[in-house]
Amino acid sequence: MNSSPDPQLPIDVAVDETHTFLGEVLPPPPARVIEVGGGRGEVAERLLGDGYALKLIDPSPTSVAAARRRGIDCVEQSWIDYGATEFGRTEFGASEHYDAALFVRSFHHITPVSEAAGIAAKCLVPGGCIVIEDFAFQTAEPALIEWCATTAERLRETGEFAPEAGTLLDHLLNDSRGPAEAWQHWGDDVHGIHSEDEMLTALQQHFTMDLRRSVPYAYRYFLTGLPNDASGVATARELLDAERRAIADGAFAAIGRRWVGSARITR
Ligand SMILES: C[S@@+](CC[C@H](N)C(=O)[O-])C[C@H]1O[C@@H](n2cnc3c(N)ncnc32)[C@H](O)[C@@H]1O
């Protein structure tokens, strides 16, 4: 299992949680990992610290600049464009191959999703794996939406919680249609993100899925609204525990997804 430094910021609680999962499923260091849509590099920094040979691909200039400041080898490009030049669209002919392709909350953004999965399969060595952490917003039950709304209201009353503009929580709390209706329109109106079915269909064209797990996810929406100090870290931990307990008690189904697949590559 990976070891992580003590969390300093609320977001670190979520990064730790992801890092622990990756410690279970990634091939051991110094395996070569390509992290697609790695953003500002919080997860990549942990993997670099573990001794992985890591490359991060992301089209966002500001995120890539932040990731580079963490010492991460980055390419500022969309996965589809990168795959077209590096791995070819039809032939398995990559100049560089990886032991694992990692997508942390990025797979739902990448279009066309079947091409995203196909490029991932082509970039891997035989026996390589795809590792995905994502979410299935369509499976959010009314009880989960209610949990988010009441948790946000409770935290807002402390005066220490400010949901970041443009986030799902902001949308849920401020949409005149109310939280349940607002959630249903989150994917369509705001992001145009892929559903769980679309993602799994694309993956199964290229991968044999070895692991499918449902995990807490909603607590992550609160983290950027919490104070960046020890009290924010404590609240982040409480929220993760509360969501875990609610799922274990059957109050609502988990919307987080973790998937691992082995590439079906024919050379
Ligand atoms: C929700 S953020 C997740 C960032 C990071 N993995 C994390 O967990 O904090 C989604 C990321 O996917 C990236 N992304 C969006 N479209 C992409 C594409 N076509 N190719 C690669 N990355 C993409 C975005 O720039 C963004 O950094």
Short mmCIF file of N, CA, C and O in Angstrom, two decimals, residues 36-38 79-80 101-121 130-135 192-207 209 217 257 259:
data_model
loop_
_atom_site.label_atom_id
_atom_site.label_comp_id
_atom_site.label_asym_id
_atom_site.label_seq_id
_atom_site.Cartn_x
_atom_site.Cartn_y
_atom_site.Cartn_z
N VAL A 36 -3.87 10.57 -17.94
CA VAL A 36 -4.60 11.36 -18.92
C VAL A 36 -5.59 12.28 -18.21
O VAL A 36 -6.37 11.82 -17.37
N GLY A 37 -5.54 13.57 -18.53
CA GLY A 37 -6.41 14.53 -17.84
C GLY A 37 -6.00 14.65 -16.39
O GLY A 37 -6.83 14.75 -15.49
N GLY A 38 -4.71 14.68 -16.18
CA GLY A 38 -4.16 14.69 -14.81
C GLY A 38 -4.26 16.03 -14.11
O GLY A 38 -3.90 16.15 -12.94
N TRP A 79 -6.09 14.23 -25.29
CA TRP A 79 -5.72 12.82 -25.42
C TRP A 79 -5.94 12.34 -26.85
O TRP A 79 -5.16 11.55 -27.40
N ILE A 80 -7.00 12.83 -27.47
CA ILE A 80 -7.32 12.39 -28.83
C ILE A 80 -6.23 12.89 -29.80
O ILE A 80 -5.73 12.12 -30.63
N ALA A 101 -2.44 3.05 -18.08
CA ALA A 101 -3.04 4.34 -18.48
C ALA A 101 -4.06 4.70 -17.40
O ALA A 101 -4.93 3.89 -17.07
N LEU A 102 -3.89 5.88 -16.86
CA LEU A 102 -4.68 6.28 -15.69
C LEU A 102 -5.55 7.49 -16.03
O LEU A 102 -5.05 8.48 -16.59
N PHE A 103 -6.82 7.40 -15.67
CA PHE A 103 -7.77 8.51 -15.88
C PHE A 103 -8.45 8.76 -14.54
O PHE A 103 -9.26 7.94 -14.10
N VAL A 104 -8.12 9.87 -13.90
CA VAL A 104 -8.76 10.19 -12.62
C VAL A 104 -9.74 11.34 -12.86
O VAL A 104 -9.34 12.48 -13.10
N ARG A 105 -11.01 10.99 -12.86
CA ARG A 105 -12.10 11.96 -13.10
C ARG A 105 -11.95 12.71 -14.43
O ARG A 105 -12.40 13.84 -14.55
N SER A 106 -11.33 12.09 -15.40
CA SER A 106 -11.16 12.75 -16.69
C SER A 106 -11.85 11.99 -17.82
O SER A 106 -12.21 12.59 -18.84
N PHE A 107 -12.06 10.69 -17.65
CA PHE A 107 -12.57 9.88 -18.77
C PHE A 107 -13.94 10.39 -19.23
O PHE A 107 -14.23 10.39 -20.43
N HIS A 108 -14.77 10.84 -18.30
CA HIS A 108 -16.12 11.29 -18.67
C HIS A 108 -16.09 12.56 -19.54
O HIS A 108 -17.09 12.92 -20.13
N HIS A 109 -14.94 13.24 -19.60
CA HIS A 109 -14.85 14.47 -20.39
C HIS A 109 -14.40 14.23 -21.83
O HIS A 109 -14.53 15.12 -22.67
N ILE A 110 -13.77 13.10 -22.09
CA ILE A 110 -13.01 12.98 -23.36
C ILE A 110 -13.89 12.42 -24.47
O ILE A 110 -14.47 11.35 -24.34
N THR A 111 -13.95 13.15 -25.56
CA THR A 111 -14.83 12.83 -26.69
C THR A 111 -14.01 12.74 -27.98
O THR A 111 -13.15 13.61 -28.20
N PRO A 112 -14.26 11.72 -28.82
CA PRO A 112 -15.18 10.60 -28.63
C PRO A 112 -14.62 9.59 -27.63
O PRO A 112 -13.43 9.24 -27.69
N VAL A 113 -15.51 9.10 -26.77
CA VAL A 113 -15.04 8.27 -25.66
C VAL A 113 -14.52 6.92 -26.15
O VAL A 113 -13.59 6.35 -25.57
N SER A 114 -15.09 6.40 -27.26
CA SER A 114 -14.60 5.11 -27.76
C SER A 114 -13.16 5.27 -28.27
O SER A 114 -12.33 4.38 -28.12
N GLU A 115 -12.89 6.44 -28.86
CA GLU A 115 -11.53 6.69 -29.34
C GLU A 115 -10.56 6.85 -28.15
O GLU A 115 -9.43 6.38 -28.19
N ALA A 116 -11.05 7.48 -27.11
CA ALA A 116 -10.22 7.64 -25.90
C ALA A 116 -9.80 6.27 -25.37
O ALA A 116 -8.64 6.05 -24.99
N ALA A 117 -10.75 5.34 -25.35
CA ALA A 117 -10.44 3.99 -24.85
C ALA A 117 -9.51 3.26 -25.81
O ALA A 117 -8.57 2.57 -25.39
N GLY A 118 -9.75 3.45 -27.12
CA GLY A 118 -8.91 2.77 -28.12
C GLY A 118 -7.46 3.24 -28.05
O GLY A 118 -6.53 2.42 -28.15
N ILE A 119 -7.26 4.53 -27.89
CA ILE A 119 -5.89 5.05 -27.78
C ILE A 119 -5.22 4.50 -26.53
O ILE A 119 -4.05 4.13 -26.54
N ALA A 120 -6.02 4.42 -25.46
CA ALA A 120 -5.45 3.87 -24.21
C ALA A 120 -4.97 2.44 -24.43
O ALA A 120 -3.90 2.05 -23.97
N ALA A 121 -5.76 1.66 -25.16
CA ALA A 121 -5.36 0.27 -25.42
C ALA A 121 -4.07 0.23 -26.24
O ALA A 121 -3.18 -0.60 -25.98
N ILE A 130 -5.68 -0.40 -17.84
CA ILE A 130 -6.29 0.92 -17.74
C ILE A 130 -6.90 1.02 -16.34
O ILE A 130 -7.48 0.04 -15.85
N VAL A 131 -6.70 2.15 -15.71
CA VAL A 131 -7.25 2.37 -14.37
C VAL A 131 -8.07 3.67 -14.43
O VAL A 131 -7.55 4.71 -14.85
N ILE A 132 -9.31 3.56 -14.01
CA ILE A 132 -10.21 4.72 -14.11
C ILE A 132 -10.88 4.98 -12.77
O ILE A 132 -11.39 4.05 -12.14
N GLU A 133 -10.83 6.24 -12.36
CA GLU A 133 -11.68 6.67 -11.25
C GLU A 133 -12.64 7.69 -11.84
O GLU A 133 -12.21 8.65 -12.49
N ASP A 134 -13.93 7.46 -11.65
CA ASP A 134 -14.90 8.38 -12.27
C ASP A 134 -16.20 8.35 -11.49
O ASP A 134 -16.22 7.85 -10.36
N PHE A 135 -17.25 8.86 -12.09
CA PHE A 135 -18.52 8.85 -11.37
C PHE A 135 -19.67 8.66 -12.35
O PHE A 135 -19.52 8.85 -13.56
N GLY A 192 -21.86 18.26 -20.62
CA GLY A 192 -21.95 17.31 -21.72
C GLY A 192 -21.09 16.10 -21.44
O GLY A 192 -20.42 15.58 -22.34
N ILE A 193 -21.12 15.61 -20.21
CA ILE A 193 -20.21 14.52 -19.83
C ILE A 193 -20.82 13.15 -20.15
O ILE A 193 -22.03 13.04 -20.29
N HIS A 194 -19.96 12.14 -20.26
CA HIS A 194 -20.43 10.80 -20.62
C HIS A 194 -21.07 10.10 -19.43
O HIS A 194 -20.62 10.23 -18.30
N SER A 195 -22.08 9.30 -19.76
CA SER A 195 -22.73 8.50 -18.72
C SER A 195 -21.88 7.26 -18.43
O SER A 195 -20.98 6.91 -19.20
N GLU A 196 -22.23 6.58 -17.34
CA GLU A 196 -21.54 5.33 -16.99
C GLU A 196 -21.66 4.32 -18.13
O GLU A 196 -20.67 3.67 -18.50
N ASP A 197 -22.85 4.20 -18.69
CA ASP A 197 -23.05 3.21 -19.77
C ASP A 197 -22.18 3.53 -20.97
O ASP A 197 -21.58 2.63 -21.58
N GLU A 198 -22.11 4.80 -21.33
CA GLU A 198 -21.29 5.19 -22.48
C GLU A 198 -19.81 4.87 -22.21
O GLU A 198 -19.09 4.37 -23.08
N MET A 199 -19.37 5.15 -20.99
CA MET A 199 -17.96 4.89 -20.66
C MET A 199 -17.66 3.40 -20.68
O MET A 199 -16.66 2.95 -21.25
N LEU A 200 -18.56 2.60 -20.06
CA LEU A 200 -18.29 1.16 -19.98
C LEU A 200 -18.38 0.50 -21.35
O LEU A 200 -17.58 -0.39 -21.67
N THR A 201 -19.30 0.96 -22.18
CA THR A 201 -19.41 0.40 -23.54
C THR A 201 -18.11 0.65 -24.30
O THR A 201 -17.58 -0.25 -24.96
N ALA A 202 -17.59 1.87 -24.18
CA ALA A 202 -16.33 2.21 -24.87
C ALA A 202 -15.18 1.35 -24.33
O ALA A 202 -14.37 0.81 -25.09
N LEU A 203 -15.13 1.20 -23.04
CA LEU A 203 -14.03 0.44 -22.43
C LEU A 203 -14.08 -1.02 -22.86
O LEU A 203 -13.05 -1.63 -23.18
N GLN A 204 -15.30 -1.59 -22.87
CA GLN A 204 -15.42 -3.02 -23.14
C GLN A 204 -15.10 -3.37 -24.59
O GLN A 204 -14.87 -4.53 -24.91
N GLN A 205 -15.03 -2.36 -25.46
CA GLN A 205 -14.60 -2.63 -26.84
C GLN A 205 -13.12 -2.98 -26.90
O GLN A 205 -12.66 -3.64 -27.82
N HIS A 206 -12.37 -2.50 -25.91
CA HIS A 206 -10.90 -2.64 -25.98
C HIS A 206 -10.29 -3.36 -24.78
O HIS A 206 -9.14 -3.76 -24.83
N PHE A 207 -11.06 -3.47 -23.71
CA PHE A 207 -10.50 -4.00 -22.46
C PHE A 207 -11.40 -5.09 -21.88
O PHE A 207 -12.62 -5.04 -22.02
N MET A 209 -12.68 -6.06 -18.45
CA MET A 209 -12.76 -5.35 -17.17
C MET A 209 -12.52 -6.34 -16.02
O MET A 209 -13.23 -7.32 -15.86
N TYR A 217 -18.21 9.42 -3.38
CA TYR A 217 -17.71 10.42 -4.34
C TYR A 217 -18.24 11.81 -4.02
O TYR A 217 -17.53 12.80 -4.21
N ARG A 257 -17.03 5.58 -9.16
CA ARG A 257 -16.72 4.32 -9.84
C ARG A 257 -15.22 4.15 -9.94
O ARG A 257 -14.47 5.11 -10.22
N TRP A 259 -12.64 1.46 -11.94
CA TRP A 259 -12.59 0.37 -12.92
C TRP A 259 -11.14 0.09 -13.30
O TRP A 259 -10.33 1.02 -13.49
#
